[in-house]
Tab-separated table of C-alpha atoms in Angstrom:
chain	number	residue	atom	x	y	z
A	1	MET	CA	-29.032	-44.415	3.514
A	2	ASN	CA	-26.533	-41.825	4.628
A	3	LEU	CA	-23.131	-42.797	5.992
A	4	PRO	CA	-21.533	-39.554	7.225
A	5	PHE	CA	-17.947	-38.878	6.304
A	6	THR	CA	-17.208	-41.985	4.258
A	7	LEU	CA	-16.028	-41.827	0.676
A	8	ASN	CA	-16.786	-38.112	0.325
A	9	ARG	CA	-14.574	-37.486	3.381
A	10	ARG	CA	-11.836	-39.612	1.821
A	11	ARG	CA	-11.860	-37.243	-1.145
A	12	LEU	CA	-11.811	-34.242	1.199
A	13	VAL	CA	-8.876	-35.653	3.129
A	14	ILE	CA	-6.938	-36.378	-0.013
A	15	ALA	CA	-7.751	-32.902	-1.340
A	16	ALA	CA	-6.318	-31.452	1.846
A	17	VAL	CA	-2.954	-32.834	0.844
A	18	ALA	CA	-3.270	-31.835	-2.811
A	19	GLY	CA	-0.088	-31.541	-4.788
A	20	LEU	CA	1.623	-34.579	-3.325
A	21	ALA	CA	3.774	-36.531	-5.740
A	22	VAL	CA	3.943	-40.302	-5.523
A	23	ALA	CA	7.075	-40.729	-3.443
A	24	ALA	CA	9.964	-42.808	-4.626
A	25	SER	CA	10.668	-45.972	-2.684
A	26	ILE	CA	12.647	-45.516	0.470
A	27	GLY	CA	15.522	-47.385	-1.099
A	28	ALA	CA	16.085	-44.641	-3.647
A	29	VAL	CA	16.102	-41.612	-1.430
A	30	ALA	CA	19.689	-41.341	-0.238
A	31	ALA	CA	23.219	-42.053	-1.402
A	32	PHE	CA	25.768	-44.285	0.296
A	33	SER	CA	29.271	-43.082	0.985
A	34	SER	CA	32.061	-44.089	-1.369
A	35	SER	CA	33.055	-46.854	1.021
A	36	GLY	CA	29.659	-48.495	0.531
A	37	GLY	CA	28.573	-48.148	4.149
A	38	PRO	CA	26.429	-45.755	6.125
A	39	SER	CA	27.717	-42.197	6.056
A	40	THR	CA	27.475	-39.181	8.317
A	41	THR	CA	27.280	-35.784	6.670
A	42	THR	CA	27.492	-32.421	8.396
A	43	THR	CA	26.343	-29.273	6.636
A	44	SER	CA	26.052	-25.721	7.897
A	45	ALA	CA	23.126	-23.423	7.322
A	46	SER	CA	25.016	-22.153	4.298
A	47	ALA	CA	25.159	-25.574	2.643
A	48	ALA	CA	23.262	-26.029	-0.601
A	49	ALA	CA	19.968	-27.895	-0.427
A	50	ASP	CA	20.999	-30.079	-3.309
A	51	GLY	CA	18.897	-33.005	-2.131
A	52	GLN	CA	21.944	-35.303	-2.012
A	53	GLY	CA	20.670	-38.765	-1.303
A	54	ALA	CA	17.085	-37.504	-1.282
A	55	GLY	CA	15.870	-39.573	-4.186
A	56	GLY	CA	15.422	-37.182	-7.067
A	57	ASP	CA	14.182	-33.647	-7.604
A	58	ARG	CA	10.391	-33.407	-7.301
A	59	SER	CA	10.123	-29.743	-8.316
A	60	GLY	CA	13.098	-28.764	-10.406
A	61	ALA	CA	13.529	-25.727	-8.147
A	62	ALA	CA	15.679	-27.213	-5.439
A	63	GLY	CA	18.951	-26.051	-6.954
A	64	GLY	CA	17.795	-22.433	-7.089
A	65	ASP	CA	16.472	-22.574	-3.538
A	66	ALA	CA	19.749	-24.046	-2.391
A	67	ALA	CA	21.845	-21.363	-4.058
A	68	ALA	CA	19.881	-18.621	-2.325
A	69	LEU	CA	20.135	-20.371	1.023
A	70	ALA	CA	23.858	-20.935	0.526
A	71	ALA	CA	24.519	-17.284	-0.216
A	72	ALA	CA	22.591	-16.150	2.846
A	73	GLY	CA	24.341	-18.661	5.071
A	74	ALA	CA	27.804	-17.789	3.790
A	75	SER	CA	27.221	-14.129	4.609
A	76	ALA	CA	25.998	-14.947	8.100
A	77	SER	CA	28.870	-17.319	8.870
A	78	ALA	CA	31.503	-14.637	8.267
A	79	SER	CA	30.825	-13.103	11.681
A	80	ALA	CA	29.982	-16.317	13.535
A	81	ALA	CA	30.838	-16.526	17.230
A	82	PRO	CA	33.130	-19.321	18.428
A	83	PRO	CA	31.102	-22.521	18.902
A	84	LYS	CA	30.678	-24.150	22.294
A	85	GLU	CA	29.590	-27.577	23.522
A	86	THR	CA	26.271	-27.977	25.305
A	87	GLY	CA	24.096	-30.649	26.946
A	88	PRO	CA	24.881	-34.225	28.024
A	89	CYS	CA	26.067	-35.152	24.522
A	90	GLY	CA	28.350	-32.128	24.201
A	91	ARG	CA	26.766	-31.079	20.913
A	92	THR	CA	28.292	-27.957	19.435
A	93	ALA	CA	26.174	-24.817	19.651
A	94	GLY	CA	26.994	-22.154	17.095
A	95	ALA	CA	25.895	-18.668	16.164
A	96	SER	CA	23.659	-20.064	13.433
A	97	PRO	CA	22.020	-23.443	12.788
A	98	VAL	CA	24.195	-26.311	11.582
A	99	VAL	CA	22.586	-29.441	10.155
A	100	LYS	CA	24.065	-32.891	10.724
A	101	VAL	CA	22.622	-35.786	8.711
A	102	THR	CA	23.366	-39.376	9.729
A	103	ASP	CA	22.415	-42.539	7.846
A	104	VAL	CA	21.370	-45.285	10.256
A	105	SER	CA	21.296	-48.890	9.054
A	106	VAL	CA	18.409	-50.508	10.953
A	107	GLY	CA	18.804	-54.012	9.530
A	108	SER	CA	15.171	-54.553	8.511
A	109	ALA	CA	12.855	-53.222	5.824
A	110	VAL	CA	11.218	-49.857	6.553
A	111	THR	CA	7.801	-48.951	5.156
A	112	GLY	CA	8.183	-46.415	2.354
A	113	TYR	CA	6.650	-42.964	2.168
A	114	GLY	CA	3.954	-43.991	-0.329
A	115	ARG	CA	1.526	-41.181	-1.197
A	116	GLU	CA	2.098	-39.429	2.154
A	117	GLY	CA	-1.668	-39.130	2.558
A	118	ASP	CA	-3.254	-38.681	5.960
A	119	THR	CA	-4.769	-42.171	5.900
A	120	ASP	CA	-1.469	-43.812	4.934
A	121	PRO	CA	0.891	-45.474	7.435
A	122	LEU	CA	3.655	-43.382	8.978
A	123	PRO	CA	7.115	-44.863	8.364
A	124	MET	CA	9.085	-43.571	11.365
A	125	ALA	CA	9.249	-41.411	14.493
A	126	ILE	CA	11.914	-40.233	16.941
A	127	ALA	CA	11.975	-39.197	20.611
A	128	ALA	CA	14.583	-37.456	22.761
A	129	THR	CA	15.929	-39.176	25.878
A	130	PRO	CA	17.085	-37.215	28.962
A	131	ASN	CA	20.722	-38.228	28.329
A	132	GLY	CA	20.741	-36.608	24.887
A	133	GLY	CA	20.215	-39.771	22.863
A	134	SER	CA	17.064	-40.952	21.118
A	135	TRP	CA	14.593	-43.731	20.632
A	136	LEU	CA	13.937	-44.395	16.953
A	137	ALA	CA	10.758	-46.253	15.924
A	138	TRP	CA	9.959	-47.464	12.419
A	139	LEU	CA	7.167	-49.402	10.776
A	140	GLY	CA	8.355	-52.609	9.187
A	141	THR	CA	6.873	-54.334	6.175
A	142	ASN	CA	5.920	-57.430	8.182
A	143	GLY	CA	3.292	-56.191	10.649
A	144	LYS	CA	5.868	-55.078	13.217
A	145	VAL	CA	6.799	-51.739	14.749
A	146	ASN	CA	10.530	-51.729	15.449
A	147	LEU	CA	12.404	-49.809	18.114
A	148	GLY	CA	16.062	-48.962	18.576
A	149	LYS	CA	18.164	-46.670	20.767
A	150	LEU	CA	20.432	-44.026	19.235
A	151	GLY	CA	23.523	-42.662	20.958
A	152	CYS	CA	24.825	-39.114	20.939
A	153	ASP	CA	26.140	-39.703	17.421
A	154	ASP	CA	22.621	-40.597	16.206
A	155	LYS	CA	23.712	-44.181	15.463
A	156	LEU	CA	22.137	-47.364	16.780
A	157	THR	CA	23.471	-48.751	20.020
A	158	GLY	CA	22.473	-52.160	21.350
A	159	ALA	CA	19.840	-54.557	20.047
A	160	THR	CA	16.562	-53.528	18.455
A	161	THR	CA	13.157	-54.858	19.524
A	162	SER	CA	9.788	-55.134	17.794
A	163	PHE	CA	6.086	-55.049	18.648
A	164	ASP	CA	2.947	-56.124	16.817
A	165	GLY	CA	1.514	-53.183	14.911
A	166	ILE	CA	0.063	-52.399	11.491
A	167	ASP	CA	0.668	-48.649	11.799
A	168	MET	CA	2.955	-46.519	13.963
A	169	GLN	CA	1.932	-43.070	15.165
A	170	ASP	CA	4.485	-41.674	17.621
A	171	VAL	CA	7.138	-42.436	20.218
A	172	SER	CA	7.938	-40.523	23.412
A	173	ALA	CA	10.686	-41.090	25.981
A	174	ASP	CA	11.667	-40.559	29.601
A	175	ALA	CA	14.449	-41.654	31.945
A	176	ASN	CA	13.020	-45.169	32.317
A	177	GLY	CA	12.215	-45.929	28.695
A	178	GLY	CA	9.233	-44.596	26.805
A	179	VAL	CA	5.907	-45.200	25.098
A	180	LEU	CA	4.895	-46.130	21.569
A	181	LEU	CA	1.544	-45.202	20.031
A	182	LEU	CA	0.571	-47.799	17.423
A	183	THR	CA	-2.365	-49.432	15.661
A	184	ARG	CA	-3.369	-53.108	15.773
A	185	LYS	CA	-6.028	-55.246	14.138
A	186	GLY	CA	-9.518	-55.374	15.630
A	187	ASP	CA	-12.978	-56.716	14.814
A	188	CYS	CA	-15.897	-54.951	13.121
A	189	HIS	CA	-18.743	-57.362	13.991
A	190	THR	CA	-21.742	-57.217	11.675
A	191	GLY	CA	-23.280	-53.732	11.836
A	192	PRO	CA	-24.813	-53.434	9.365
A	193	LEU	CA	-23.602	-50.139	7.882
A	194	CYS	CA	-26.227	-47.698	6.708
A	195	GLY	CA	-24.239	-47.155	3.531
A	196	GLY	CA	-20.758	-47.040	2.075
A	197	GLU	CA	-18.170	-49.790	1.987
A	198	SER	CA	-16.832	-51.920	4.810
A	199	SER	CA	-13.212	-51.565	5.915
A	200	PRO	CA	-11.093	-53.276	8.605
A	201	CYS	CA	-11.797	-52.114	12.157
A	202	ASN	CA	-8.621	-51.557	14.156
A	203	THR	CA	-7.508	-50.411	17.600
A	204	MET	CA	-5.041	-47.845	18.981
A	205	TRP	CA	-2.592	-48.815	21.716
A	206	MET	CA	0.029	-47.331	24.000
A	207	VAL	CA	2.939	-49.724	24.579
A	208	ARG	CA	5.294	-48.957	27.450
A	209	PHE	CA	8.939	-50.091	27.075
A	210	ASP	CA	11.922	-49.998	29.413
A	211	ASN	CA	15.481	-48.822	28.724
A	212	SER	CA	16.333	-52.110	27.036
A	213	GLY	CA	13.394	-51.669	24.648
A	214	LYS	CA	11.375	-54.473	26.244
A	215	GLN	CA	7.627	-54.182	26.764
A	216	VAL	CA	6.456	-53.290	30.288
A	217	TRP	CA	2.707	-52.903	29.635
A	218	GLU	CA	0.232	-52.163	26.877
A	219	ARG	CA	-3.097	-50.314	26.997
A	220	GLN	CA	-5.782	-49.883	24.360
A	221	VAL	CA	-6.918	-46.254	24.064
A	222	THR	CA	-9.805	-47.046	21.717
A	223	ASN	CA	-12.623	-49.142	23.220
A	224	LEU	CA	-13.107	-52.321	21.170
A	225	SER	CA	-13.480	-55.621	23.019
A	226	ALA	CA	-14.796	-59.137	22.478
A	227	SER	CA	-18.312	-57.795	23.001
A	228	LEU	CA	-17.924	-54.429	21.231
A	229	GLY	CA	-16.887	-54.371	17.577
A	230	GLY	CA	-16.302	-51.396	15.359
A	231	TYR	CA	-19.784	-51.646	13.819
A	232	ASP	CA	-21.537	-51.753	17.211
A	233	ASN	CA	-23.179	-48.632	18.605
A	234	GLY	CA	-20.801	-46.687	20.864
A	235	ALA	CA	-17.573	-48.024	19.359
A	236	ARG	CA	-14.510	-45.762	19.196
A	237	PHE	CA	-12.003	-47.359	16.879
A	238	VAL	CA	-9.571	-46.910	13.969
A	239	TRP	CA	-11.175	-47.219	10.526
A	240	TRP	CA	-9.829	-46.086	7.162
A	241	TYR	CA	-10.516	-42.529	8.328
A	242	GLN	CA	-7.633	-40.250	9.306
A	243	HIS	CA	-6.287	-41.604	12.581
A	244	HIS	CA	-2.773	-40.186	12.986
A	245	GLY	CA	-1.918	-39.328	16.580
A	246	ARG	CA	0.672	-37.782	18.868
A	247	LEU	CA	1.887	-38.389	22.415
A	248	ALA	CA	2.652	-36.010	25.276
A	249	THR	CA	3.652	-36.595	28.894
A	250	ASP	CA	3.417	-34.685	32.158
A	251	GLY	CA	6.415	-36.603	33.478
A	252	SER	CA	4.353	-39.468	34.894
A	253	ASN	CA	1.256	-39.977	32.766
A	254	TYR	CA	1.129	-40.212	28.967
A	255	ALA	CA	-1.594	-38.699	26.796
A	256	ALA	CA	-2.543	-39.833	23.283
A	257	TYR	CA	-4.493	-37.520	20.955
A	258	PHE	CA	-5.571	-39.129	17.692
A	259	GLY	CA	-8.225	-39.356	14.992
A	260	VAL	CA	-10.979	-41.872	15.731
A	261	ALA	CA	-14.017	-43.461	14.108
A	262	ILE	CA	-17.328	-42.996	15.981
A	263	THR	CA	-20.180	-45.505	15.599
A	264	VAL	CA	-23.742	-44.238	16.065
A	265	GLN	CA	-26.941	-46.282	15.797
A	266	ASN	CA	-29.285	-45.097	13.031
A	267	GLY	CA	-32.419	-47.230	13.134
A	268	SER	CA	-31.549	-50.765	12.103
A	269	CYS	CA	-28.051	-49.837	10.887
A	270	VAL	CA	-25.053	-47.781	12.050
A	271	ASP	CA	-23.373	-44.636	10.758
A	272	ILE	CA	-19.623	-44.155	11.162
A	273	HIS	CA	-18.507	-40.597	11.859
A	274	GLU	CA	-14.941	-39.308	12.282
A	275	GLY	CA	-13.556	-37.137	15.048
A	276	ASP	CA	-10.720	-37.224	17.542
A	277	ARG	CA	-10.118	-38.648	20.985
A	278	MET	CA	-7.714	-37.948	23.853
A	279	GLN	CA	-6.920	-40.535	26.528
A	280	VAL	CA	-4.467	-40.465	29.430
A	281	VAL	CA	-2.667	-43.550	30.781
A	282	ASN	CA	-0.797	-43.634	34.086
A	283	SER	CA	2.656	-45.032	34.812
A	284	SER	CA	1.189	-48.466	35.596
A	285	GLY	CA	-0.719	-48.720	32.322
A	286	GLY	CA	-4.156	-47.850	33.675
A	287	LEU	CA	-6.558	-45.434	32.012
A	288	VAL	CA	-6.925	-42.181	33.947
A	289	THR	CA	-10.689	-41.892	33.646
A	290	ASN	CA	-11.019	-38.657	35.596
A	291	ASN	CA	-8.323	-36.661	33.811
A	292	LYS	CA	-9.503	-33.078	33.343
A	293	ASP	CA	-8.212	-32.832	29.755
A	294	SER	CA	-9.226	-36.210	28.267
A	295	PHE	CA	-12.396	-36.779	26.233
A	296	GLU	CA	-14.311	-39.338	24.203
A	297	VAL	CA	-14.745	-37.085	21.165
A	298	GLY	CA	-13.442	-33.556	20.581
A	299	CYS	CA	-13.186	-32.065	17.083
A	300	SER	CA	-15.301	-33.541	14.278
A	301	HIS	CA	-14.359	-34.067	11.560
A	302	SER	CA	-10.725	-33.866	12.608
A	303	TRP	CA	-7.203	-34.169	11.239
A	304	GLY	CA	-3.791	-32.808	12.230
A	305	THR	CA	-4.258	-33.670	15.921
A	306	ARG	CA	-1.441	-32.056	17.944
A	307	ILE	CA	-0.814	-32.096	21.700
A	308	ALA	CA	1.675	-30.644	24.201
A	309	TRP	CA	1.987	-30.722	27.982
A	310	ASP	CA	2.127	-27.254	29.528
A	311	PRO	CA	3.792	-27.325	32.981
A	312	ARG	CA	2.862	-23.646	33.465
A	313	THR	CA	-0.852	-24.461	33.536
A	314	SER	CA	-0.666	-28.178	34.439
A	315	HIS	CA	-2.837	-28.946	31.414
A	316	TYR	CA	-2.475	-30.699	28.079
A	317	ALA	CA	-2.984	-28.244	25.211
A	318	MET	CA	-4.374	-29.485	21.882
A	319	VAL	CA	-5.264	-28.227	18.418
A	320	CYS	CA	-6.920	-29.873	15.445
A	321	ALA	CA	-7.792	-28.990	11.875
A	322	THR	CA	-11.515	-29.482	11.324
A	323	ASP	CA	-14.118	-28.999	8.610
A	324	ASN	CA	-16.516	-27.845	11.320
A	325	ASN	CA	-16.431	-24.236	10.075
A	326	CYS	CA	-13.078	-25.103	8.435
A	327	ARG	CA	-10.681	-23.826	11.078
A	328	ILE	CA	-7.814	-24.595	13.391
A	329	ALA	CA	-9.489	-25.262	16.722
A	330	GLN	CA	-9.022	-26.372	20.292
A	331	PRO	CA	-11.181	-29.371	21.213
A	332	HIS	CA	-13.362	-30.096	24.234
A	333	PRO	CA	-14.964	-27.618	24.033
A	334	TYR	CA	-14.596	-26.264	20.512
A	335	ARG	CA	-12.749	-22.934	20.433
A	336	THR	CA	-11.547	-21.337	17.209
A	337	VAL	CA	-7.835	-20.597	17.083
A	338	ALA	CA	-7.603	-19.468	13.452
A	339	ALA	CA	-10.290	-19.218	10.776
A	340	GLY	CA	-9.639	-21.100	7.557
A	341	SER	CA	-11.717	-21.828	4.485
A	342	CYS	CA	-13.341	-24.915	2.999
A	343	ASP	CA	-11.209	-25.151	-0.148
A	344	GLY	CA	-9.658	-28.567	0.613
A	345	THR	CA	-6.209	-27.172	1.520
A	346	LEU	CA	-6.567	-26.623	5.283
A	347	PHE	CA	-3.772	-28.385	7.194
A	348	GLY	CA	-2.795	-28.272	10.859
A	349	GLY	CA	0.945	-28.431	11.488
A	350	ASP	CA	2.450	-28.604	14.951
A	351	LEU	CA	1.961	-27.085	18.411
A	352	VAL	CA	4.687	-25.661	20.690
A	353	LEU	CA	4.778	-23.649	23.898
A	354	ALA	CA	5.372	-19.914	23.484
A	355	LYS	CA	8.251	-18.342	25.409
A	356	THR	CA	6.109	-16.916	28.193
A	357	ALA	CA	2.397	-17.756	28.028
A	358	GLY	CA	0.287	-19.469	25.420
A	359	TYR	CA	1.213	-21.466	22.347
A	360	TRP	CA	2.221	-21.255	18.700
A	361	THR	CA	0.733	-23.460	16.027
A	362	ALA	CA	1.860	-23.784	12.417
A	363	TRP	CA	-0.815	-24.355	9.799
A	364	SER	CA	-1.303	-23.994	6.087
A	365	GLN	CA	-4.040	-22.788	3.758
A	366	GLY	CA	-3.716	-22.429	-0.004
A	367	GLY	CA	-0.099	-23.623	0.075
A	368	THR	CA	1.205	-20.930	2.455
A	369	ALA	CA	2.262	-21.549	6.065
A	370	ARG	CA	1.164	-19.338	8.942
A	371	LEU	CA	2.084	-19.138	12.611
A	372	ASP	CA	-0.594	-18.251	15.130
A	373	HIS	CA	-0.130	-17.441	18.806
A	374	PHE	CA	-3.042	-18.180	21.151
A	375	GLY	CA	-3.944	-18.938	24.745
A	376	SER	CA	-7.309	-20.319	25.802
A	377	GLY	CA	-9.188	-18.889	22.841
A	378	ALA	CA	-8.690	-17.249	19.474
A	379	SER	CA	-5.313	-16.293	18.049
A	380	ASP	CA	-3.964	-12.934	19.197
A	381	LYS	CA	-1.141	-12.814	16.645
A	382	THR	CA	-0.721	-14.194	13.129
A	383	VAL	CA	2.602	-14.416	11.298
A	384	GLN	CA	2.413	-14.844	7.530
A	385	THR	CA	5.540	-16.840	6.709
A	386	PRO	CA	7.283	-17.018	3.314
A	387	ALA	CA	7.030	-20.820	3.375
A	388	LYS	CA	5.149	-22.023	0.305
A	389	THR	CA	4.015	-25.389	1.587
A	390	ALA	CA	0.926	-27.443	2.277
A	391	HIS	CA	2.504	-29.214	5.270
A	392	PRO	CA	4.598	-27.121	7.695
A	393	HIS	CA	6.497	-28.587	10.654
A	394	LEU	CA	7.128	-26.663	13.894
A	395	VAL	CA	9.303	-27.620	16.871
A	396	THR	CA	10.779	-25.980	19.967
A	397	TYR	CA	14.395	-25.105	19.204
A	398	GLY	CA	16.239	-24.239	22.394
A	399	ALA	CA	15.256	-21.594	24.918
A	400	GLY	CA	12.942	-18.992	23.440
A	401	ARG	CA	13.141	-20.211	19.847
A	402	MET	CA	11.161	-22.402	17.500
A	403	LEU	CA	11.994	-23.927	14.142
A	404	LEU	CA	9.650	-23.930	11.149
A	405	ALA	CA	10.515	-26.444	8.406
A	406	TRP	CA	8.894	-27.393	5.117
A	407	GLU	CA	9.483	-29.261	1.870
A	408	SER	CA	11.725	-27.459	-0.619
A	409	GLY	CA	12.306	-29.374	-3.835
A	410	SER	CA	13.790	-32.751	-2.982
A	411	ALA	CA	14.916	-31.642	0.488
A	412	MET	CA	13.663	-29.287	3.221
A	413	ALA	CA	14.076	-25.620	4.112
A	414	ALA	CA	13.864	-24.121	7.587
A	415	GLN	CA	13.708	-20.842	9.464
A	416	VAL	CA	14.249	-20.029	13.140
A	417	TYR	CA	11.611	-17.865	14.849
A	418	ASP	CA	11.510	-16.093	18.200
A	419	ALA	CA	9.038	-17.979	20.407
A	420	ALA	CA	7.927	-14.765	22.113
A	421	THR	CA	7.419	-12.368	19.199
A	422	GLY	CA	7.195	-14.626	16.143
A	423	THR	CA	9.960	-12.680	14.387
A	424	THR	CA	12.611	-14.448	12.332
A	425	THR	CA	16.114	-15.135	13.616
A	426	GLY	CA	18.844	-15.324	10.981
A	427	ALA	CA	18.424	-16.591	7.435
A	428	GLN	CA	16.593	-19.556	5.975
A	429	PHE	CA	18.712	-22.691	5.669
A	430	ALA	CA	18.570	-26.125	4.065
A	431	ILE	CA	18.003	-29.541	5.635
A	432	GLY	CA	19.228	-32.193	3.215
A	433	VAL	CA	16.692	-34.955	3.788
A	434	LYS	CA	13.402	-35.846	2.160
A	435	ASP	CA	10.306	-34.374	3.781
A	436	HIS	CA	7.262	-36.387	4.818
A	437	ASN	CA	3.929	-34.609	5.235
A	438	TYR	CA	3.051	-36.131	8.622
A	439	GLN	CA	6.308	-36.943	10.395
A	440	ALA	CA	7.559	-34.741	13.197
A	441	PHE	CA	10.674	-32.993	14.430
A	442	LYS	CA	11.363	-33.537	18.124
A	443	PRO	CA	13.101	-31.126	20.540
A	444	TYR	CA	16.116	-32.019	22.710
A	445	SER	CA	17.148	-30.561	26.056
A	446	ASP	CA	20.458	-29.318	24.614
A	447	GLY	CA	18.586	-27.048	22.205
A	448	SER	CA	18.885	-29.230	19.112
A	449	ALA	CA	16.026	-30.767	17.124
A	450	ALA	CA	15.924	-34.008	15.131
A	451	TYR	CA	13.843	-35.387	12.277
A	452	PRO	CA	13.710	-38.985	10.935
A	453	ALA	CA	13.594	-39.355	7.156
A	454	ALA	CA	13.932	-41.871	4.343
A	455	GLY	CA	17.383	-43.414	4.341
A	456	ALA	CA	20.024	-44.608	1.909
A	457	ASN	CA	18.111	-47.773	1.094
A	458	SER	CA	15.092	-49.788	2.215
A	459	THR	CA	16.796	-50.810	5.481
A	460	SER	CA	18.106	-47.434	6.609
A	461	ILE	CA	16.801	-44.156	8.030
A	462	ARG	CA	18.367	-40.710	7.916
A	463	ILE	CA	18.445	-38.587	11.066
A	464	ALA	CA	18.599	-34.874	10.348
A	465	ARG	CA	19.730	-33.001	13.441
A	466	VAL	CA	19.668	-29.221	13.598
A	467	MET	CA	22.436	-28.509	16.076
A	468	PRO	CA	21.817	-26.038	18.904
A	469	MET	CA	22.308	-22.282	18.656
A	470	GLN	CA	24.030	-20.167	21.266
């Protein structure tokens, strides 16, 4: 019997992230300071991407990349304007990007990077708070998702808290706390499956926390219950299929967009398909069943689910990567953003608001990153970037700018782009932390952007902050 999108899909998913090396353990990816404690390192855009503390060179080319970046940065810095402080944290804004890397000791074991595949757990996520600080979430090794608050110096302040969770997807924040998106154990029931192998059936949850990190409410955004298991017709749940997700908020409600397993009756057995799902939860923890942007199933098959709230249109915007015609698409209904090909390398990066109208998305095909601008339909502008990567990251970087980042040897490289025209601003520069295929940069109101990465040892995390530009 046919079981759509089971083991063959697993091979397709893994092919889509071809070229990944088996990552070193998180304890080997950064160096401690000479005093033996956590260190804070600040580097300018001209600093070499030598991968210091990044756990070994995975390409052998990092030194050469770094030298080129250093030369470009040194030239640019000669005419730099005087820096100025900006935002509630008073972070220094300069004429060109400056990278500050801070090692944060979190006091408990952090899940390692592993293979960085799209069915593997995500180790960590970060969110900006209105006062310039952050919430940092990380997946422990004991079935817990941990949460801590970072101050303006990107160091922990106050006690950490934890929540039950076997996988952690995202964290978002507001003035009263924030929301975690995480996965918990569920039940399959009996099925039976029409073919393939059984796998645990899990659930996706939003967990609301207050400013002390304590839980306020929790809401399942899949639909399993005591009477509906994963192998029952109509189930929407988390299987071994790609299920990474992201959060967005309109200032009151929170939306979760994530990969989901879809159970469909097929005679006396059930088939399990894979797609994506978007659900909105209000400030009291209730599902918003009549939200105009939410849906049961959008793209299928789907990976790289990305979402952003657009206050200009009062809508949530979304993109996925899908093997339905192998493209970057908008879900519900399907609309092609950018045409790809079915060669196993299609990857959807991130989604940001353009300067005026529409959006930019970063995506990769054949190991090269592209930027596409679009509105309600197909792309109206494509930028072929020089980034040779299978997994680009894109984030809003201050007013009218966006930052594209990607793996470069044992560290990362980045380039600022104009969010209106898609043209580059300044030279490429290095970010001296280890990349992860599926983790995200987050924007801050002061114009900076931050990225969580593997730390100095198994109980620490590095925060790479790209300081604001003038």
